[in-house]
Amino acid sequence: MSKQRILSGMRPSGKLHLGHLHGALANWISLQDDYECFYFSADWHALTSEYADTSAIENNTVEMITDWIAAGIDPERCTLFIQSRVREHAELFLLFSMITPLGWAERCPTYKEQQEQVSGRDLSTYGFLGYPILQAADILIYRAHKVPVGEDQRPHVEMTREIARRFNNFYGDVFPEPGELLTQFPRVPGTDGRKMSKSYDNSLYLSDTPEQIDRKIRTMITDPARQRRKDPGDPDICPVYDLHRIYSEHETLMWAAEGCRSAGIGCLQCKAPLIEKVNQGLDPIRTRRAELLADPSIVRGILERGNQRANQVAGDTMRVVRQAIKIG
Ligand code: TRP
Ligand code: SF4
C-alpha cells in the first residue's frame, strides 16, 4: 500500500533554535518513516509581514533548510522545497481567493491576534488577510492527507477543509479534506524564561558552539525567588528545570528538584549536567551542519531536486483543477 502524504512548512526565519527542534522538527523527523513527506520553506508567507525588506528571506530559507537536514530530516525520503519555486501555489491561491468568503478570512483567530501583537509593521494588507488561503493552496496542491502542525495552526487547517469542500461543491471532487496531525510541543523556554523565540533574543541555536551554549545556560534565569545560594527554590517555576525535563533522565531530575527545594545544590551546579546534555544532543547536528556548509552545492542540489518533484505534483493537481473550472 502506498504511504499517505503529509505536508508541512515553516516561514524562513533563518537559523533554528531548540524550540523548533523539540517542537515541529522532532515531529517531522518521526513522521518520515511512515509517510511520504513534503516539507517546505513558506517564503511567500514570510512576505506577508516582511514585504518592506525582503533582503533576508532567501538566505534565511537556505539556513533553515540546512538546519532541518542537520537535525535529521532525510532528503532521500522527504521532498524539501521552496514555496516560491512552485508558482502553481500562487495560481491555486488566486482561484481559492475567488471562492473564499471574506468573513472566513476576517474571522480567522490568527488574523486578529497577529494584527494586535505584531508591532512596527502594517499588517492591514490584502496579502496578510489572505495568509490562510495561501496556506490552503500549499496543502491542497499536494492533495496531502495530513498536516502536522501545532495547536496555533489548527484554524488554518480547518479553513483548508472548508475551502476544499466549497471548491468540490462548485467544480466536482478534486480535493481530499486534509486532517491535522496535532503535535504536542513541550514548552521550550528561552534564557529569559519567556517562550524561546528569535525575536526575544533568548534562544539556544542549533548552530551555537559548545561555549555559547555553556555561557547562555549559565546566565539563564532561574526561580527568581532564589536570590542567594542558601535560599530554597521551586523547580516548577524555574525555566532551567523545564529544559531539564526535556533533556535529563529521571535520576538527574530528582537530584535537581530535591537539591533545589532544600538548597542542597546551587543553580550553577544544577545547570552543569544540563549544559552537558544539550551539547551532547547538538554535537551530531553540529557535525552534519559543518559538512553541509563546507559544500553549499549539497543543499542546493537537494533543493533543486525537491523543487522539481514538488513542481511535478503541483503541476498534476493544477491540470485537474483547470479542467474542473473549465478555464486555462
Ligand atoms: N503558517 C505556518 C506557520 O506559521 C507555515 C505554513 C505555511 C504551513 N503554509 C503551510 C504549515 C502549510 C503547514 C502547511 O507555522
Ligand atoms: Fe532552577 Fe536548578 Fe536553580 Fe532550582 S537549582 S532554581 S531548578 S536552576
PDB file of C-alpha atoms and ligand atoms in Angstrom, residues 7-11 28 40 42 45 83 131 134-136 138-139 147-149 152-153 156-157, ligand 1:
ATOM      1  CA  LEU A   7       2.799  18.335   4.066  1.00  0.00           C
ATOM      2  CA  SER A   8       4.109  20.993   6.394  1.00  0.00           C
ATOM      3  CA  GLY A   9       6.014  24.231   6.169  1.00  0.00           C
ATOM      4  CA  MET A  10       7.780  26.888   8.174  1.00  0.00           C
ATOM      5  CA  ARG A  11       8.288  30.508   7.429  1.00  0.00           C
ATOM      6  CA  TRP A  28       8.619  15.907  11.256  1.00  0.00           C
ATOM      7  CA  PHE A  40       8.849  23.443   2.528  1.00  0.00           C
ATOM      8  CA  ALA A  42       6.990  29.250   3.193  1.00  0.00           C
ATOM      9  CA  HIS A  45       4.174  33.634   3.699  1.00  0.00           C
ATOM     10  CA  GLN A  83       7.210  27.652  -1.923  1.00  0.00           C
ATOM     11  CA  TYR A 131      -2.494  34.203   4.677  1.00  0.00           C
ATOM     12  CA  LEU A 134      -2.376  30.744   0.597  1.00  0.00           C
ATOM     13  CA  GLN A 135      -1.791  28.079   3.226  1.00  0.00           C
ATOM     14  CA  ALA A 136      -4.824  26.167   1.955  1.00  0.00           C
ATOM     15  CA  ASP A 138       0.023  24.952  -0.113  1.00  0.00           C
ATOM     16  CA  ILE A 139      -1.733  21.995   1.410  1.00  0.00           C
ATOM     17  CA  VAL A 147      -0.820  18.284   8.055  1.00  0.00           C
ATOM     18  CA  PRO A 148       1.420  18.112  11.132  1.00  0.00           C
ATOM     19  CA  VAL A 149       1.081  21.414  12.969  1.00  0.00           C
ATOM     20  CA  ASP A 152      -1.999  27.546  16.816  1.00  0.00           C
ATOM     21  CA  GLN A 153      -2.318  26.407  13.199  1.00  0.00           C
ATOM     22  CA  HIS A 156      -5.813  27.277   9.176  1.00  0.00           C
ATOM     23  CA  VAL A 157      -6.195  23.560   8.532  1.00  0.00           C
TER      24      VAL A 157
HETATM   25  N1  TRP B   1       1.537  29.110   8.807  1.00  0.00           N
HETATM   26  C1  TRP B   1       2.548  28.135   9.128  1.00  0.00           C
HETATM   27  C2  TRP B   1       3.306  28.603  10.375  1.00  0.00           C
HETATM   28  O1  TRP B   1       3.423  29.788  10.593  1.00  0.00           O
HETATM   29  C3  TRP B   1       3.512  27.908   7.995  1.00  0.00           C
HETATM   30  C4  TRP B   1       2.833  27.288   6.828  1.00  0.00           C
HETATM   31  C5  TRP B   1       2.593  27.881   5.617  1.00  0.00           C
HETATM   32  C6  TRP B   1       2.291  25.978   6.764  1.00  0.00           C
HETATM   33  N2  TRP B   1       1.958  27.021   4.805  1.00  0.00           N
HETATM   34  C7  TRP B   1       1.757  25.840   5.457  1.00  0.00           C
HETATM   35  C8  TRP B   1       2.220  24.912   7.681  1.00  0.00           C
HETATM   36  C9  TRP B   1       1.128  24.668   5.069  1.00  0.00           C
HETATM   37  C10 TRP B   1       1.585  23.752   7.281  1.00  0.00           C
HETATM   38  C11 TRP B   1       1.045  23.620   5.976  1.00  0.00           C
HETATM   39  O2  TRP B   1       3.824  27.801  11.097  1.00  0.00           O
END
